[in-house]
CSV table of C-alpha atoms in Angstrom, one decimal:
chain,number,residue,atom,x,y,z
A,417,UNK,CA,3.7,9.6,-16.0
A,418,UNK,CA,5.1,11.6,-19.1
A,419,UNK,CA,6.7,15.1,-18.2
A,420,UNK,CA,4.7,17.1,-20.7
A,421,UNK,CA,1.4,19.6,-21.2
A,422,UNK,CA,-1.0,20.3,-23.6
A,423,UNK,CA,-3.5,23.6,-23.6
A,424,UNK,CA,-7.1,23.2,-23.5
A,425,UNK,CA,-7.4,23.7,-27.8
A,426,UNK,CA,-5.2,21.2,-27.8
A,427,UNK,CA,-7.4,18.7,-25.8
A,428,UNK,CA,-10.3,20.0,-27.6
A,429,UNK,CA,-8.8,19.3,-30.9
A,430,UNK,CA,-7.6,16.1,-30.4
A,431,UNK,CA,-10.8,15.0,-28.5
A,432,UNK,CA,-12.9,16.1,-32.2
A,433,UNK,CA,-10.5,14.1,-34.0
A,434,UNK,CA,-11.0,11.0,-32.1
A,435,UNK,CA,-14.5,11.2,-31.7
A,436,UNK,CA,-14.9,11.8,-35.8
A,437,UNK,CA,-12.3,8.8,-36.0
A,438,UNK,CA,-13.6,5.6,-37.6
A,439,UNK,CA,-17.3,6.7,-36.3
A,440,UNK,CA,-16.8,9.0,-39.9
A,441,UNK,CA,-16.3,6.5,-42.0
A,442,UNK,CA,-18.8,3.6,-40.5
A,443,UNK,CA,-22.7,4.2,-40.8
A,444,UNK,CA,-22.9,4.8,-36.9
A,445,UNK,CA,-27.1,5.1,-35.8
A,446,UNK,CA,-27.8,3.0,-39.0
A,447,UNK,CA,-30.5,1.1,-37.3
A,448,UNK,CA,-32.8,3.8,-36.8
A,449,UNK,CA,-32.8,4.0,-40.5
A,450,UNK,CA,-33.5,7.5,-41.9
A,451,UNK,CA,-33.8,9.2,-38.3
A,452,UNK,CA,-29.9,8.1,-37.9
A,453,UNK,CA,-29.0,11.6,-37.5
A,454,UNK,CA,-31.5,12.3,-34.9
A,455,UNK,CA,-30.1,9.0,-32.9
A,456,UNK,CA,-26.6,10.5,-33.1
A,457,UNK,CA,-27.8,14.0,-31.7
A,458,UNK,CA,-29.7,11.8,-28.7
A,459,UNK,CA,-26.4,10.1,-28.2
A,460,UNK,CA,-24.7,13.3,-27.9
A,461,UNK,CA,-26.8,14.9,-25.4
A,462,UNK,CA,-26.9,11.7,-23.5
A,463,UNK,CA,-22.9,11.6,-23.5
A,464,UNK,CA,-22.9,15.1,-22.0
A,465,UNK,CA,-23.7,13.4,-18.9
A,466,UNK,CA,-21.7,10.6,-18.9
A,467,UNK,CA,-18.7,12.8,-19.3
A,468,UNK,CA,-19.3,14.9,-15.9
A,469,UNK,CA,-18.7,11.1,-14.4
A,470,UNK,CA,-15.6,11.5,-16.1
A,471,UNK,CA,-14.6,15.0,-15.0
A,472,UNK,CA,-16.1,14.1,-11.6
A,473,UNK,CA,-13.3,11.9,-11.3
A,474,UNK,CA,-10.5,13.7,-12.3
A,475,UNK,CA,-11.4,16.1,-10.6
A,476,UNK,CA,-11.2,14.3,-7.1
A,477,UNK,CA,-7.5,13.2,-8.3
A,478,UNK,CA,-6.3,15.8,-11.2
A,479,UNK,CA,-2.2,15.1,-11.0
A,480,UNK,CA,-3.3,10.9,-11.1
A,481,UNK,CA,-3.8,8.8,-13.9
A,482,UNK,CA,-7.0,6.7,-14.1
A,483,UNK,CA,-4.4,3.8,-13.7
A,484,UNK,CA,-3.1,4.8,-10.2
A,485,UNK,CA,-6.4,6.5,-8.9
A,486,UNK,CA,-8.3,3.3,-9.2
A,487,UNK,CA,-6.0,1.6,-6.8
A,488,UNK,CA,-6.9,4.7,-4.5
A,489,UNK,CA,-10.4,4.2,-5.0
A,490,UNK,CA,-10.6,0.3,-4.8
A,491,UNK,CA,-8.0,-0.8,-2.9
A,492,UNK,CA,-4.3,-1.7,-4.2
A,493,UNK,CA,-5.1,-5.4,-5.8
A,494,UNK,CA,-8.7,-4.4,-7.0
A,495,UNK,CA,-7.3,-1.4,-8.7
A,496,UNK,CA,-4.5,-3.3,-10.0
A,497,UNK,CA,-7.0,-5.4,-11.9
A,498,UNK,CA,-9.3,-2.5,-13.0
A,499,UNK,CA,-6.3,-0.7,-14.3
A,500,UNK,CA,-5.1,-4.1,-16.6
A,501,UNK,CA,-7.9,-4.7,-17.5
A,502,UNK,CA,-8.1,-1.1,-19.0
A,503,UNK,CA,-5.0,-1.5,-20.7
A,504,UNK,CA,-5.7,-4.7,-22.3
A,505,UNK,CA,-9.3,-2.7,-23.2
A,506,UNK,CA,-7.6,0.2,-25.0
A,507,UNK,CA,-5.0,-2.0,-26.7
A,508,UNK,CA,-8.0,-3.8,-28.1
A,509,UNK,CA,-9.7,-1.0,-29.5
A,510,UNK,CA,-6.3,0.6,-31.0
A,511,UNK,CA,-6.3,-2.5,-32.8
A,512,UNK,CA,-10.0,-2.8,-33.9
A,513,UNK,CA,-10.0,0.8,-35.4
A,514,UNK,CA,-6.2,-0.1,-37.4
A,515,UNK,CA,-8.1,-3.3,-38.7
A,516,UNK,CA,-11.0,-0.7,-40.1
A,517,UNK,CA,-8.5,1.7,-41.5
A,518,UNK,CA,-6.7,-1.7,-43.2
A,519,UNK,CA,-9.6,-2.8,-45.2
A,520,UNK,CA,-10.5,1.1,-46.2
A,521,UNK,CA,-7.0,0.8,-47.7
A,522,UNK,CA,-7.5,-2.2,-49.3
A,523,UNK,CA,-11.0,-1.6,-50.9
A,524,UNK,CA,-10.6,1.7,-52.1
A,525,UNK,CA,-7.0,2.2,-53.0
A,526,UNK,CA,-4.7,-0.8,-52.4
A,527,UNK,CA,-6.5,-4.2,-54.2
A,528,UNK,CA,-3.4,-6.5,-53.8
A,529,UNK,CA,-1.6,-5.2,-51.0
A,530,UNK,CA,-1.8,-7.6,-48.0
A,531,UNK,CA,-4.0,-6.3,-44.9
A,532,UNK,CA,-0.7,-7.0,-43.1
A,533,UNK,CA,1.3,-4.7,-45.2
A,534,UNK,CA,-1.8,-1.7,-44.5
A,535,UNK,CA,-1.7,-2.1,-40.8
A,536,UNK,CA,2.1,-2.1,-40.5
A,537,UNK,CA,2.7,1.0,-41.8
A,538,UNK,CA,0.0,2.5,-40.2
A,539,UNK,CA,1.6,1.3,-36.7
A,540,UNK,CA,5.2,2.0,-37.9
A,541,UNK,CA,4.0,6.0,-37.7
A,542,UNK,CA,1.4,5.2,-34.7
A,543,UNK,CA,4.4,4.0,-32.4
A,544,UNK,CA,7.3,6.6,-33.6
A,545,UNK,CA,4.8,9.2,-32.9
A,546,UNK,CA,3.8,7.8,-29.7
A,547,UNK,CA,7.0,7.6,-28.6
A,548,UNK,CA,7.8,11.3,-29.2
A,549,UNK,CA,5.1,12.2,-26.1
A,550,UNK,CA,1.5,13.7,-26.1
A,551,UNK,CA,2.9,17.0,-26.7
A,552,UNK,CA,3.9,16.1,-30.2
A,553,UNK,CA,0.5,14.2,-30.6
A,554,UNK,CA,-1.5,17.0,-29.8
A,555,UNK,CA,1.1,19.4,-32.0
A,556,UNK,CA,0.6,17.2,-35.0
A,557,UNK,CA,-3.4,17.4,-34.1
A,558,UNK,CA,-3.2,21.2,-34.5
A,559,UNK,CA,-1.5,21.1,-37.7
A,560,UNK,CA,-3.9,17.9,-39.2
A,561,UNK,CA,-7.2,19.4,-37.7
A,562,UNK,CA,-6.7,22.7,-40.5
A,563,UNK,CA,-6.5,20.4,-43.3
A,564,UNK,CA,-9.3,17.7,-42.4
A,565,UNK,CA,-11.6,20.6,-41.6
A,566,UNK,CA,-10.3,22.1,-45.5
A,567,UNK,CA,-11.1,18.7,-47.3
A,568,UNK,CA,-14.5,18.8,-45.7
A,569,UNK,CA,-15.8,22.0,-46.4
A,570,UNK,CA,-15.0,21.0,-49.6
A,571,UNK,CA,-16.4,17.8,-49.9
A,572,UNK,CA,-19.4,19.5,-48.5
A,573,UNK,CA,-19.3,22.2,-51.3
A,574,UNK,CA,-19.1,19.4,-54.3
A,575,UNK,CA,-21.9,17.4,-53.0
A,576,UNK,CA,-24.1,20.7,-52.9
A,577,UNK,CA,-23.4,21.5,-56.6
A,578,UNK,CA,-23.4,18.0,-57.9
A,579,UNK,CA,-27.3,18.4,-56.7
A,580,UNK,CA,-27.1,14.8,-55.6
A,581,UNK,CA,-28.7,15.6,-52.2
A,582,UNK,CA,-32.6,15.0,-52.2
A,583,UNK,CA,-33.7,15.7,-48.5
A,584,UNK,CA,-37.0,13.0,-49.4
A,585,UNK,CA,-34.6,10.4,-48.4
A,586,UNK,CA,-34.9,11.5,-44.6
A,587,UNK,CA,-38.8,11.2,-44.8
A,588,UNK,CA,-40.8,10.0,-43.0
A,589,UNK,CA,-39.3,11.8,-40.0
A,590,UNK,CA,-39.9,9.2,-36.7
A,591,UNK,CA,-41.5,7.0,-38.8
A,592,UNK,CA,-41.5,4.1,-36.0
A,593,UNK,CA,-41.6,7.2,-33.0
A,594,UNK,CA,-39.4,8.8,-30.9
A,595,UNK,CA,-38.8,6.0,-28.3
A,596,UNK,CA,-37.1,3.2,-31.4
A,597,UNK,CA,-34.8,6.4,-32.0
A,598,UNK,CA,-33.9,7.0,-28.2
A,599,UNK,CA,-33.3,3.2,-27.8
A,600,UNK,CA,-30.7,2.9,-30.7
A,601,UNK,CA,-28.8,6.1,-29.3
A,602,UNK,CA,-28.6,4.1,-25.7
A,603,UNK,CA,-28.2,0.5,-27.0
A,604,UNK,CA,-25.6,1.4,-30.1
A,605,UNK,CA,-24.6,5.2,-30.8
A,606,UNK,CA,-24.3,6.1,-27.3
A,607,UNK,CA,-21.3,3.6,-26.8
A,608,UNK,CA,-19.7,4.1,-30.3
A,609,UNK,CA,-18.0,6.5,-30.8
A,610,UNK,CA,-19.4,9.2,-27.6
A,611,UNK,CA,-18.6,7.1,-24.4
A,612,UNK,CA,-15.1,6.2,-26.0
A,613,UNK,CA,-14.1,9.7,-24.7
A,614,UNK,CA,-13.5,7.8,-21.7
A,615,UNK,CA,-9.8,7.2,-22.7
A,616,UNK,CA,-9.3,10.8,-22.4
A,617,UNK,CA,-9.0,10.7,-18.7
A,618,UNK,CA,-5.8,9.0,-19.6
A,619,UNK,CA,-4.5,12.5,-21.0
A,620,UNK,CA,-6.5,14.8,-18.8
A,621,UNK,CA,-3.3,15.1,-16.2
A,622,UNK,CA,-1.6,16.9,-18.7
A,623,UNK,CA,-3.4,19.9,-19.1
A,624,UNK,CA,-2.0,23.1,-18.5
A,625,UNK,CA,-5.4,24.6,-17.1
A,626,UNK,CA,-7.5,21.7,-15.1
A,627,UNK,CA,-10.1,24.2,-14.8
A,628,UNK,CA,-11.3,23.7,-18.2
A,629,UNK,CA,-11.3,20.0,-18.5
A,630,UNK,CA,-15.2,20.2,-18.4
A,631,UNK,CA,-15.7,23.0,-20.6
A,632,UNK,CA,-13.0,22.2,-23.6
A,633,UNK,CA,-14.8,18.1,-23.2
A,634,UNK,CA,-18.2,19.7,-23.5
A,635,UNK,CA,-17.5,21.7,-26.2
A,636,UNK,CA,-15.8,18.7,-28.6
A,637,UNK,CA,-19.0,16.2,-27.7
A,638,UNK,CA,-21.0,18.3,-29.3
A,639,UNK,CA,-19.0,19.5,-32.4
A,640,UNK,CA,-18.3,16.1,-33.0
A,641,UNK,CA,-22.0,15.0,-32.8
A,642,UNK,CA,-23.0,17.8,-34.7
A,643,UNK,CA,-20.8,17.1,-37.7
A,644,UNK,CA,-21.5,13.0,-37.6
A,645,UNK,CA,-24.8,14.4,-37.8
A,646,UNK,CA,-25.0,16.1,-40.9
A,647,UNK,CA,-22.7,13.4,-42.2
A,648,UNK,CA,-25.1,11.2,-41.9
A,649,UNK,CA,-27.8,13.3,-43.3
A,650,UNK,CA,-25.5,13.9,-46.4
A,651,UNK,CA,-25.2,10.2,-46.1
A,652,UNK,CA,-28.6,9.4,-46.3
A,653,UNK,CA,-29.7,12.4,-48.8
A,654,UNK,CA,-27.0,11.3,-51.0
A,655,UNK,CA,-27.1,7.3,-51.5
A,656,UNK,CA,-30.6,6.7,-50.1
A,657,UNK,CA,-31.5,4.5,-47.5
A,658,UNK,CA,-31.3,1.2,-48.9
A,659,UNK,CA,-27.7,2.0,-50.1
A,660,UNK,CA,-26.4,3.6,-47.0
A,661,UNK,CA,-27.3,0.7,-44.8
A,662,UNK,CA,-25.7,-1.8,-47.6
A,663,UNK,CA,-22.2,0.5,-47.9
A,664,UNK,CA,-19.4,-0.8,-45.9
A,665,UNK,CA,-18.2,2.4,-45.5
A,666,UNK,CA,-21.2,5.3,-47.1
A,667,UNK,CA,-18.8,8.3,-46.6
A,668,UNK,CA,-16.7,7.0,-49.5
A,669,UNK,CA,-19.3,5.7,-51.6
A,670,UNK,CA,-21.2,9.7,-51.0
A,671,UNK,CA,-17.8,11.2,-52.2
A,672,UNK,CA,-17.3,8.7,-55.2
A,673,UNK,CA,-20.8,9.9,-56.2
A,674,UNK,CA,-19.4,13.4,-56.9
A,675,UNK,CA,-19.0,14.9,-60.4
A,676,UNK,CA,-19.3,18.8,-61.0
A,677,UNK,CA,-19.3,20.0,-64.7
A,678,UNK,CA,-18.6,16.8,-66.1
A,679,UNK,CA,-15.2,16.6,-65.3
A,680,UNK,CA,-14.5,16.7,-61.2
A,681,UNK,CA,-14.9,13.4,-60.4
A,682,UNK,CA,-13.3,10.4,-58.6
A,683,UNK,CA,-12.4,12.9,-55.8
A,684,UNK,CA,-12.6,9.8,-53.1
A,685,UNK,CA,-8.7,9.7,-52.9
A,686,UNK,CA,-8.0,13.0,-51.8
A,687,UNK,CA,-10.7,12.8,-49.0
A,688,UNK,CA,-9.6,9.2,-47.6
A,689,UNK,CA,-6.6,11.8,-46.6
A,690,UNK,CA,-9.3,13.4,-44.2
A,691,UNK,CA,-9.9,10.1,-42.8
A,692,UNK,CA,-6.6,8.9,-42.4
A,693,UNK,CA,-6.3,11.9,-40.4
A,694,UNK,CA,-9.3,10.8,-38.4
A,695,UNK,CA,-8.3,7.7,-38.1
A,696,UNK,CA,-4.9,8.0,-37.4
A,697,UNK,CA,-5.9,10.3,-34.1
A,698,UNK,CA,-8.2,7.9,-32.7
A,699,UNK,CA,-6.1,4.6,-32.9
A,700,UNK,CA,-3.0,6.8,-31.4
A,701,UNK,CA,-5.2,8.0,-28.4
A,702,UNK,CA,-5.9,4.6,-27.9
A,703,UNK,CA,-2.8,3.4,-28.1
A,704,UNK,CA,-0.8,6.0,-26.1
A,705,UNK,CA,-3.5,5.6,-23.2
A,706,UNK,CA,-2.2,1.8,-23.6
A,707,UNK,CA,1.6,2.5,-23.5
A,708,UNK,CA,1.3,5.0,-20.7
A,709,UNK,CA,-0.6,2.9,-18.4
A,710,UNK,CA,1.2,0.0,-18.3
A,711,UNK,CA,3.9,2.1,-17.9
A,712,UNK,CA,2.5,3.4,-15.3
A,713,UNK,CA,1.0,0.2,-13.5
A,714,UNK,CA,4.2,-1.5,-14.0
A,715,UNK,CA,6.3,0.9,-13.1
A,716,UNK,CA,8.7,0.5,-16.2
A,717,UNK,CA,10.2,4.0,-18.4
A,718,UNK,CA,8.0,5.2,-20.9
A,719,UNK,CA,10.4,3.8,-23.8
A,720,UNK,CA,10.5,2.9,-27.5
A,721,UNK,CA,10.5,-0.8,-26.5
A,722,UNK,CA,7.7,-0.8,-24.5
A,723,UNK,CA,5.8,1.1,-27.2
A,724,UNK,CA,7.3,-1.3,-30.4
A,725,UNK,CA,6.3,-4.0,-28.1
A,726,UNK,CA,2.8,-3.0,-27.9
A,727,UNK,CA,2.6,-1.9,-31.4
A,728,UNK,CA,3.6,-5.4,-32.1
A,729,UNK,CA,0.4,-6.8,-30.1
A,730,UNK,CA,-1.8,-4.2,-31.7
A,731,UNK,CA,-0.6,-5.2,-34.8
A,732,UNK,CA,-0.9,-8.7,-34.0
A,733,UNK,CA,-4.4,-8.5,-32.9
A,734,UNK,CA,-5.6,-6.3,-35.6
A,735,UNK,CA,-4.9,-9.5,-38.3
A,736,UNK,CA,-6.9,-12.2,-35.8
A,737,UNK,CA,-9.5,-10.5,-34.8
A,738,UNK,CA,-11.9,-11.4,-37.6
A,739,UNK,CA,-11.2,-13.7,-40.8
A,740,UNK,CA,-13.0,-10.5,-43.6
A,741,UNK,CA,-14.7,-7.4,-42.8
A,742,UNK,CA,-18.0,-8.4,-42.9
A,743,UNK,CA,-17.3,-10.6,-40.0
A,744,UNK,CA,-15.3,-7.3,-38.2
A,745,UNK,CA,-18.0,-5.7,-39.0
A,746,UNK,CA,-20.3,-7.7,-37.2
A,747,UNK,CA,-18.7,-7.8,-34.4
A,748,UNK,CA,-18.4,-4.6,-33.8
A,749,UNK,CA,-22.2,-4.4,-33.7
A,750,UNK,CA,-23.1,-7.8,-31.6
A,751,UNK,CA,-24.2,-7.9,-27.7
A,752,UNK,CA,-20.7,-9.1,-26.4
A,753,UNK,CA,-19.1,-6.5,-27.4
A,754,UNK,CA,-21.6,-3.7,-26.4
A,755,UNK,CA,-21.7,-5.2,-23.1
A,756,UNK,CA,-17.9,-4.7,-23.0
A,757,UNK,CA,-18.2,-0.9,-23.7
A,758,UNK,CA,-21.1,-0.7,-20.8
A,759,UNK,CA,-18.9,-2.3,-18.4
A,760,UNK,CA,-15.9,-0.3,-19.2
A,761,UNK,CA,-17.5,3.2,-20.3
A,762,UNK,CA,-19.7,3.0,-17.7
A,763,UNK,CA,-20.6,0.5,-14.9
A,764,UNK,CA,-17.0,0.9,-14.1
A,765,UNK,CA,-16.6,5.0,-14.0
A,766,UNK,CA,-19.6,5.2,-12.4
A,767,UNK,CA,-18.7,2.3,-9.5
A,768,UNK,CA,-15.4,4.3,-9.1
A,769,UNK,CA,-17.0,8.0,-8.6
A,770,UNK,CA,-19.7,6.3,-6.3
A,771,UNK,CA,-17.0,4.9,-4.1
A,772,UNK,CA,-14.7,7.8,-4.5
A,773,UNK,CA,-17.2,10.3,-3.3
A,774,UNK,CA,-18.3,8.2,-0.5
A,775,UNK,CA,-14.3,8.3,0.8
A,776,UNK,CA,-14.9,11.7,0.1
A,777,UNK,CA,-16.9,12.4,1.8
A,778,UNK,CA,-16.0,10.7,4.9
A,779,UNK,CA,-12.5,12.0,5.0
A,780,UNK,CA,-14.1,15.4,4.7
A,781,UNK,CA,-16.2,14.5,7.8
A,782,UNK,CA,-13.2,13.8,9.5
C-alpha cells in the first residue's frame, strides 16, 4: 500500500467528482421519463444505505485494503479470487468511462481525429498522474473542483436568462406512480453512478481521520445526487422530453441551446472543460484502485510500469469494447451488465460484512 494521506475534504471532493463523472454527461434515470430527477433522488437515499455496508467494512479493517481484507474474510484462495476479480472489475470500468469521454471528444470537438488518438491522451495524463500517488490526485481534485463548480454556476446562470427553461416539461409529475419511479432507481440509477462509490474503499486507508469516513461519504452522496438532480431537471426543462431521451449526451446539447442577447452563444466548448474534469476524476479513481490492488495482491512495487502496463489494457479495452457508441451505449444499459454491478456493488460487500461480523463476533466471544 502507497505511503500517503488525504484529509476528509479531500475524500469528499474527490468522491463528488467521481460520482458527477460520466453519470453528468449521460441521461442517467432516463427511463422514468420526466420524473428522472425524482428517480435519481430515490437512488440517492437508497445508496445512503448501501454505503454503511461499505463503512461497516472498513471499519472492521481500517489500515487494510479491500484486496487484502477479503482474504481475511474468505479465506486466503477465496479472497484471492474476490480481490482479481475486483481488479479486473475496476480496470473495466476505467476503460468504459475513457471510451464515453472518446466519443464526447469526437462528436463535439474532434470530427476526424481517431477514437484511438482521444483515449491515448486521455490515459497518457490518467497514468503520469497515477503514478505521482493519491495525494497528488486528491491535490489536483482541490484545485479542479473550484473551477468545475465556477463553469457550472455559470452554465446555470445562462440557461436562466436564455428563458429556455419551461418547467411544463416535468408535468405530469408520477404520471405512471411512484412504484415505476422507485423500480428504475433500484434496477438502473441505483447502480450507476451511486453504488460505484464502492471503489472508494480502495482509498479509504489513506485518510488522515478514519473517524469521518461515514460522515465525509454521506455528505458527497447526497451533493452529488442533488446536483444530477437538477441537471436533469434543467435537462428536461430545457430540451423536452422527447429530445432528452434521443441526446446521446443532453448536457451538451442543453448548453449548445444557450444564447443571451444575441451574441453569447456556442458556449458548449468551454463547459466540456467541466466535464473533462469530471470525467477525468472518475476514470483515475478507477484506475488507481486497479493499479494499487494488483499491486497489492501481487505483491509487486507500486511503479510506472505496472501503471503504463495497465494503462495500456485500459486503453486497449476501451477501443473493443463496442464497434460505435450506440452500441456502448447500449451496453451500458442491458441486464448483463447490471447484473455485474449487483454482484460486485452489492451481493459481494454485503456477503463479506455478513461473514466478517459473524468472525466478529465470535472472536469477541472468545
Amino acid at each position: 500500500m502507497e505511503k500517503a494521506k488525504i484529509s476528509a475534504s479531500q475524500l469528499f471532493i474527490l468522491m463528488v467528482l467521481f460520482e458527477l463523472g460520466s453519470a453528468i454527461l449521460l441521461s442517467i434515470g432516463g427511463e422514468a421519463k420526466q420524473d428522472a430527477w425524482i428517480a435519481i433522488l430515490l437512488a440517492m437515499v437508497s445508496s445512503f444505505l448501501l454505503f454503511l455496508v461499505f463503512h461497516r467494512l472498513y471499519c472492521y479493517y481500517p489500515h487494510l485494503l479491500p484486496t487484502e481484507y477479503m482474504q481475511k474474510i474468505m479465506g486466503n484462495l477465496i479472497g484471492k479470487v474476490f480481490a482479481f476479480l475486483y481488479i479486473v472489475y475496476f480496470t473495466y470500468e476505467a476503460a468504459r468511462i475513457l471510451r464515453d469521454f472518446g466519443e464526447m471528444l469526437l462528436t463535439f470537438a474532434y470530427t476526424e481525429t481517431p477514437l484511438f488518438i482521444a483515449n491515448a491522451l486521455l490515459i497518457f495524463v490518467i497514468v503520469y498522474t497515477t503514478r505521482k500517488g493519491i495525494e497528488v490526485i486528491a491535490r489536483s481534485g482541490e484545485l479542479l473542483f473550484v473551477l468545475m463548480y465556477i463553469l457550472a454556476t455559470m452554465g446555470f446562470i445562462l440557461v436562466v436568462c436564455s428563458g429556455l427553461i419551461d418547467f411544463t416539461n416535468l408535468k405530469p409529475v408520477l404520471e405512471e406512480g411512484l412504484w415505476s419511479v422507485t423500480k428504475v432507481a433500484i434496477i438502473h440509477t441505483l447502480y450507476f453512478p451511486f453504488a460505484e462509490v464502492m471503489v472508494f474503499t480502495m482509498i479509504f486507508p489513506y485518510l488522515k481521520n478514519p473517524k469521518k469516513v461515514k460522515v465525509t461519504g454521506l455528505c458527497a452522496l447526497g451533493l452529488s445526487g442533488i446536483n444530477l438532480a437538477i441537471t436533469m431537471i434543467i435537462n428536461v426543462s430545457v430540451l423536452g422530453l422527447d429530445l432528452t431521451s434521443r441526446s446521446l449526451f443532453p448536457l451538451l446539447t442543453t448548453i449548445q441551446s444557450i444564447q443571451v442577447a444575441d451574441f453569447l452563444e456556442r458556449l458548449d466548448v468551454f463547459f466540456m472543460i467541466a466535464l473533462i474534469i469530471n470525467g477525468f476524476f472518475k476514470i483515475i479513481i478507477y484506475f488507481y484502485a486497479a493499479v494499487i490492488g494488483s499491486a497489492n495482491l501481487f505483491k509487486i512495487k507500486f511503479s510506472f510500469k505496472l501503471s503504463a502496463s495497465l494503462g495500456m489494457v485500459v486503453l486497449f479495452v476501451s477501443l473493443i469494447v463496442a464497434s460505435n457508441i450506440q452500441e456502448h451505449i447500449y451496453e451500458g444499459k442491458k441486464g448483463l451488465l447490471i447484473s455485474i454491478h449487483l454482484c460486485f456493488q452489492i451481493i459481494i460487500p454485503l456477503l463479506l460484512l455478513i461473514v466478517a461480523f459473524l468472525k466478529n463476533k465470535k472472536r469477541a466471544g472468545i
